[in-house]
Every structure is written in C-alpha cells, then in structure tokens.
Short mmCIF file of C-alpha atoms in Angstrom, two decimals:
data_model
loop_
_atom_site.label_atom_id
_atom_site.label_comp_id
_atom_site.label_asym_id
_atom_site.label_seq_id
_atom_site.Cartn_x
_atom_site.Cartn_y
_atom_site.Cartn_z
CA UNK A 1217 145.11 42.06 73.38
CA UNK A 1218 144.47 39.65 70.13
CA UNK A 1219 147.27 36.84 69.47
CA UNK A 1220 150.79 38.14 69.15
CA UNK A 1221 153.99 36.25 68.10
CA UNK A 1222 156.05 38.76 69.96
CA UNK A 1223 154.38 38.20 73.19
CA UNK A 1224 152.27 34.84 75.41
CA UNK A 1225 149.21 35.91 75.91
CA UNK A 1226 148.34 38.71 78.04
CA UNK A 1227 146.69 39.17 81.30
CA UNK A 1228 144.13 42.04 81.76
CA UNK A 1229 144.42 41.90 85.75
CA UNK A 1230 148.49 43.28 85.72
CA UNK A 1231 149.25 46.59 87.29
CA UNK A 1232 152.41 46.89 85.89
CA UNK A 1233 154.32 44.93 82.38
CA UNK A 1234 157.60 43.54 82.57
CA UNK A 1235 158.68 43.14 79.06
CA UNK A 1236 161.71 41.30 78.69
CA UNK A 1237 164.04 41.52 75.84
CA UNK A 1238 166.82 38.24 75.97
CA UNK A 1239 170.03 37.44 75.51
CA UNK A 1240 172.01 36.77 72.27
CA UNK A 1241 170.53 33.62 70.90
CA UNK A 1242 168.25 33.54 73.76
CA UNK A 1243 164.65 33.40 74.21
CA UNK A 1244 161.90 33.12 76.88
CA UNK A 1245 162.82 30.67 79.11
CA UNK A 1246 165.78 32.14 81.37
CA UNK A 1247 163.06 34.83 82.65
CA UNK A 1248 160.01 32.18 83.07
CA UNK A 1249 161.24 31.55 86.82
CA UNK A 1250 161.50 34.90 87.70
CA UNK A 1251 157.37 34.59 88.20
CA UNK A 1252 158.24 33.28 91.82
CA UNK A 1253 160.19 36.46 92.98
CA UNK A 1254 157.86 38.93 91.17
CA UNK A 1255 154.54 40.53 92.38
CA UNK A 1256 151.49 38.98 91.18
CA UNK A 1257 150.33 42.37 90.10
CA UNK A 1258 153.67 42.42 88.17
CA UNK A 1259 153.15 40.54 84.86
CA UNK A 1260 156.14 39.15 82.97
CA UNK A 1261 156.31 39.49 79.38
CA UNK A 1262 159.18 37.87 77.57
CA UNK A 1263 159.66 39.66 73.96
CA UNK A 1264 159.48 36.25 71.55
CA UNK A 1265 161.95 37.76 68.79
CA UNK A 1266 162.25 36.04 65.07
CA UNK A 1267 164.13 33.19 64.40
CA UNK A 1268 163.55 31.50 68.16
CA UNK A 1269 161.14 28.75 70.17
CA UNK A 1270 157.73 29.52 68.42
CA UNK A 1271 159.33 31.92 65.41
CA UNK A 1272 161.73 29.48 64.70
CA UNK A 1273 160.66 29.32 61.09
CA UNK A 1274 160.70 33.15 60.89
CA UNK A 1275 164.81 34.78 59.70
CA UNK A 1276 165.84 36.65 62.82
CA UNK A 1277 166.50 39.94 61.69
CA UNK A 1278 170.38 41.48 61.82
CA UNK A 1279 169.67 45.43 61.97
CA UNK A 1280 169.28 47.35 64.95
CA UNK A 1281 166.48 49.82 63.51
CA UNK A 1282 164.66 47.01 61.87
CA UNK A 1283 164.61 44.80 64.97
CA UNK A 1284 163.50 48.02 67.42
CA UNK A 1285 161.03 49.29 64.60
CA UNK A 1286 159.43 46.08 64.24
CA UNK A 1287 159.08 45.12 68.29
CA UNK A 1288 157.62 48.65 68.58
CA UNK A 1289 154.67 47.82 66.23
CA UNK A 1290 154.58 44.25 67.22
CA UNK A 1291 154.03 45.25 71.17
CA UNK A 1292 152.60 48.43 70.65
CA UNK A 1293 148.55 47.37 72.05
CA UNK A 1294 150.71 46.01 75.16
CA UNK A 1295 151.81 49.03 75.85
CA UNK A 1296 147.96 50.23 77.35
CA UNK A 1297 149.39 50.64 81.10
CA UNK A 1298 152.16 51.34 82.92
CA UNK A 1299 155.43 49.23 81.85
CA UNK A 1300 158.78 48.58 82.04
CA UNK A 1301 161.85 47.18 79.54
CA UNK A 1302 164.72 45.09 80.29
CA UNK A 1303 167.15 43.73 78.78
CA UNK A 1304 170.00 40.84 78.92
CA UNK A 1305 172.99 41.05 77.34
CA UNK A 1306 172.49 42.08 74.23
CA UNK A 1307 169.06 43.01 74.93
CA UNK A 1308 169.91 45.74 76.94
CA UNK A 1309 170.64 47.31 74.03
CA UNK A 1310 167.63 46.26 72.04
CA UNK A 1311 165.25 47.63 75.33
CA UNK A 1312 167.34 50.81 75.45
CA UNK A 1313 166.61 51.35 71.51
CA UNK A 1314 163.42 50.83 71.75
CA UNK A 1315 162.53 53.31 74.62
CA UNK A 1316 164.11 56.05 72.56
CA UNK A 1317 162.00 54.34 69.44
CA UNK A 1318 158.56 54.64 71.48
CA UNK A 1319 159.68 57.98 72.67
CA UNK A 1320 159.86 59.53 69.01
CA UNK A 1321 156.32 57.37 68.02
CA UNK A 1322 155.10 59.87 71.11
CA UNK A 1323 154.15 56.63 73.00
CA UNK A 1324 153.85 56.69 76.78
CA UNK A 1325 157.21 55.90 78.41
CA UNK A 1326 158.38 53.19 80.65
CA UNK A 1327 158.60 54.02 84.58
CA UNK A 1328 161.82 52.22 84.20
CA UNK A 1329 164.90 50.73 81.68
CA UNK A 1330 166.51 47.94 83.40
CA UNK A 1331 169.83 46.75 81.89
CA UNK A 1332 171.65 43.69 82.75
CA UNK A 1333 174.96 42.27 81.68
CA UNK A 1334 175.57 44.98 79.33
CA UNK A 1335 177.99 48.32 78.83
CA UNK A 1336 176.52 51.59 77.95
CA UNK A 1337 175.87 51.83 74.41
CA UNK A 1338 178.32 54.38 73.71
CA UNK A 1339 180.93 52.50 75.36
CA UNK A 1340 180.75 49.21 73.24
CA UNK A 1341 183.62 46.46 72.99
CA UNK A 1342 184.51 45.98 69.87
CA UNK A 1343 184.82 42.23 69.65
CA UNK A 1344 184.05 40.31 66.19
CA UNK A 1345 183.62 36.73 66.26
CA UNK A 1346 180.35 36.49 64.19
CA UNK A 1347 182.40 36.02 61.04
CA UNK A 1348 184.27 33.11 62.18
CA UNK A 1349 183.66 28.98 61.19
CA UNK A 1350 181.35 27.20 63.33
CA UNK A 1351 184.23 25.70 65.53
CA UNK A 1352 185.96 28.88 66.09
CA UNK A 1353 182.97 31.23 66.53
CA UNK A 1354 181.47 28.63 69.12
CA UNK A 1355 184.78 28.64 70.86
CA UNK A 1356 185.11 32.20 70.99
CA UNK A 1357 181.41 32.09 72.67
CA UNK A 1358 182.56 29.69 75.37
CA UNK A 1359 185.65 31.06 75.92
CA UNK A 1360 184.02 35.06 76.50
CA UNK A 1361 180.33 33.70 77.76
CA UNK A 1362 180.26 30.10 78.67
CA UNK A 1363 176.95 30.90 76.72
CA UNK A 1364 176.24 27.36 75.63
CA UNK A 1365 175.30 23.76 77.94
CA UNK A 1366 177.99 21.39 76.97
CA UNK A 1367 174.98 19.04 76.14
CA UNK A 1368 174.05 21.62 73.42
CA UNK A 1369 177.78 21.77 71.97
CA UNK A 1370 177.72 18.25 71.76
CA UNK A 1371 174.68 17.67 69.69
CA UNK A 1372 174.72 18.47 65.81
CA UNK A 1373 170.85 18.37 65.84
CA UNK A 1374 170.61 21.45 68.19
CA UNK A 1375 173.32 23.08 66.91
CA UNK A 1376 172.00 23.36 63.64
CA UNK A 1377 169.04 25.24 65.89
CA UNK A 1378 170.96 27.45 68.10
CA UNK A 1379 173.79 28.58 65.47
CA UNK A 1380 171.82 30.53 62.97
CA UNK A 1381 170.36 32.60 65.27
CA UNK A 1382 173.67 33.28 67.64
CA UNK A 1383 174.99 34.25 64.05
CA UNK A 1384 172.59 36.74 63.49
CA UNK A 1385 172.34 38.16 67.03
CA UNK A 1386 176.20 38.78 66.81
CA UNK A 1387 175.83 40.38 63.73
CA UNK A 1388 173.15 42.34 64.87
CA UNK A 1389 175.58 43.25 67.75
CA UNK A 1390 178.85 43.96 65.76
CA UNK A 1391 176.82 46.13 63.75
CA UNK A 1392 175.45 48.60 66.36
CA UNK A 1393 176.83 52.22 66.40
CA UNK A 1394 175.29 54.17 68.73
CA UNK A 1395 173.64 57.45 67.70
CA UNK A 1396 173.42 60.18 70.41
CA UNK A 1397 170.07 61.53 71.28
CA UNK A 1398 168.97 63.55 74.39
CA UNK A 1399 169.24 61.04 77.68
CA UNK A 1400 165.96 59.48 78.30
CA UNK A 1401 163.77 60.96 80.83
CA UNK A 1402 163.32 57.01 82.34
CA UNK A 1403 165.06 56.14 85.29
CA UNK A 1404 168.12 53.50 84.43
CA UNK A 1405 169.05 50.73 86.67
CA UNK A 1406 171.74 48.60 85.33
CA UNK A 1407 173.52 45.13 86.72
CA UNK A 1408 176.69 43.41 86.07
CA UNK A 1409 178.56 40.66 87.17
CA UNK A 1410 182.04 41.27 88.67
CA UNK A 1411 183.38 38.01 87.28
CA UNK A 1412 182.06 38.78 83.94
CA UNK A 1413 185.55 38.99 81.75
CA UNK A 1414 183.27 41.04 79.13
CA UNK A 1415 182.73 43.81 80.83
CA UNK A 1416 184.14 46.86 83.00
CA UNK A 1417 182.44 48.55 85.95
CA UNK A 1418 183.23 51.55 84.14
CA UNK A 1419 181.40 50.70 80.94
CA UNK A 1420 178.25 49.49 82.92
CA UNK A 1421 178.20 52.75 84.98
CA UNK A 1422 178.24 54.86 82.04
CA UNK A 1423 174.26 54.63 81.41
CA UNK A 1424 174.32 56.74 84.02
CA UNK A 1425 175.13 59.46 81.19
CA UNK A 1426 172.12 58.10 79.29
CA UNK A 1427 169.36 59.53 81.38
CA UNK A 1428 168.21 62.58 82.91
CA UNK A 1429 166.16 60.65 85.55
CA UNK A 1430 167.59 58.27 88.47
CA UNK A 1431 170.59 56.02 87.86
CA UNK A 1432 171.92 52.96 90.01
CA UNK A 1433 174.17 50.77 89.72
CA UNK A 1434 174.69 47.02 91.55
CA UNK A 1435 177.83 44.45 91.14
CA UNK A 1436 177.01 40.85 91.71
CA UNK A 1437 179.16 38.18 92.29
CA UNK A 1438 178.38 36.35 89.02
CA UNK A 1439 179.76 35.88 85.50
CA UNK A 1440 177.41 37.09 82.73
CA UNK A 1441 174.91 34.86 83.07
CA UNK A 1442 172.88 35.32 86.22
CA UNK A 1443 169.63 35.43 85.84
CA UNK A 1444 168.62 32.72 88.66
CA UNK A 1445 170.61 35.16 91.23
CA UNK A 1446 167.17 36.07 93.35
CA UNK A 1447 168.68 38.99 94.54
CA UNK A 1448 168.32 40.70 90.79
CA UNK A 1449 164.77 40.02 90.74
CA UNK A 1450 164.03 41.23 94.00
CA UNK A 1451 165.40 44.35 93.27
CA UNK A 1452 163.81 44.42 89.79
CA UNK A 1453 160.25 44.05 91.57
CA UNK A 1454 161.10 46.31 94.52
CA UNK A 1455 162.08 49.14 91.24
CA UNK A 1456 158.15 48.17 89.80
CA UNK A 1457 155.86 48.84 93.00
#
C-alpha cells in the first residue's frame, strides 16, 4: 500500500490487521505497546485521524458520517486481507460506524468489532461538556475521565495542542444519534472497566443487541483508561488467531 496519512506504513507479511480507532483526543501511541502481547502475524494499525501527531495541521472533523466516510476511503487498499476494528472510548463508536459503512460500500467484513470503554450506541449518556470554557470543560474531563497527565494540564503550550481537538471529538460525540440498521453479521466483543463512573454494565452489554454473530462481554478492574491492562490484549489476540 502507497503512503497514507490515516495509517504507518504497512507490512505485506501480516495475516491478520488490527486497525485501531482511539480515544477522544487520542492518537497512536496508547496502542504502540500492545506490539509485545500481539502475534507477530497480527499487525497493528493505529487509525491516524485529522487534527492529531502527524495531521496536526489538518481540522479534525466533528460529524459522525463525515469522519466514518472519510476513514473508509482513506483505509480502504488496507482492507486487502482479513481484519479487524477496535475502538477506545469514543472510538468504539467510530469502528462500529464504520463496519456498517464498509458493509453498505459491499466491502469484505471484519472477522471481529472489538469495543472498549464504551456503551452500546443506542444506549448513549447524554453528557455535554464540549460547550463549556476551557477551565470548566477540562474540569469536567478530569473529573468523568482523569483523561489528561497533570503535566499536560499544567502547560499552556500543550494545551493549546490537546484542546482543539478534545473540543471537536466531544462535539463529534454529543452529536451522535444512532440510526438503527440490521445487527452486523461480525462477532462483538466489548470491555469495560468496573470502576469506570461513565459507564453501566448494562449499557456495555447492550452490543450484544447489535449483532447477529457471537457476543462477549469482560469487566476489568480498571477505570476507563486501561489500555496497558495485558489481560485485554491477550484476549484481543487470542479473538484474532
């Protein structure tokens, strides 16, 4: 595959694609250590989204459809053996989107969605804080994430980074109204953390209702950031052989 600014490049060896969809705000690097619990025939491929690390010039984009329809062209060569989509956070609802996306392009589906951190899409909290000032929308984010290092808080320079983009992401999220289609015919697994104040055990088991294929469901002993926790990626690359 030709240079991509959705994707690193691209190994031609990989049985199997992991493409990763992050966090709000978030970008590559929380997956990058996941290489050292993950098959070497398993290749991961963190989705590099506008507006972040390399795109950093480039306006992240606020609308669902737009966002799903442009990762769809953007990884579409990619997508030339078998795959699977996950997604953190808010990106579980980006990956979800964009399986039902590829599915009416007629592309070849993933063996598998993996969601983490993140309530069925019909069963969204409605929680705005993307309208608030920059004090009071970073508090909220601490107070319902602990989604920022206190080094970052405390420096104007990477604020100025990491705030446009949250902005945008939370807009992107606040927006979101799910549309109901048939379930996908993709096998869900979906994670949560039972110390994550965000969520319900109830809302994460309810992508069980969103496909007609396999469901389950773990609870880890996290908040809602867990992404070092070795026992999700071991069951991520156990899902992928």
């Amino acid at each position: 595959m030709s240079a991509s600014p959705w994707l690193h490049r691209l190994r031609s060896d990989a049985r199997v694609r992991l493409f990763c969809l992050p966090a709000a705000g978030g970008g590559s690097t929380p997956f990058l250590p996941w290489r050292g619990w993950l098959a070497p025939d398993v290749e991961l491929c963190p989705v590099l989204l506008p507006g972040r690390e390399t795109r950093l010039r480039e306006p992240p984009l606020t609308e669902m459809s737009a966002l799903v329809s442009a990762v769809a062209d953007g990884l579409g060569p990619a997508f030339d053996r078998p795959y699977a989509l996950l997604g953190y956070s808010l990106g579980g609802l980006i990956a979800f989107e964009l399986a039902r996306e590829l599915r009416r392009r007629g592309v070849e589906p993933p063996q598998r969605l993996l969601v983490v951190a993140r309530s069925a899409p019909d069963r969204q909290e409605q929680v705005a804080i993307g309208h608030l000032p920059d004090d009071a929308f970073v508090a909220a984010l601490q107070d319902r994430y602990a989604a920022l290092p206190p080094q970052v808080v405390a420096d104007p320079e990477m604020m100025e980074i990491f705030l446009p983009v949250l902005r945008a992401d939370f807009s992107l999220l606040e927006g979101y109204r799910h549309v109901a289609e048939a379930p996908l015919e993709v096998p869900i697994a979906a994670w949560f953390g039972t110390m994550d104040r965000t969520l319900t055990h109830e809302r994460v088991a309810a992508w069980e209702h969103h496909t007609s294929a396999a469901f389950e469901l773990h609870a880890l002993d996290a908040g809602h950031f867990f992404q070092r926790n070795a026992r999700l990626v071991r069951r991520i690359d156990a899902l992928l052989r």
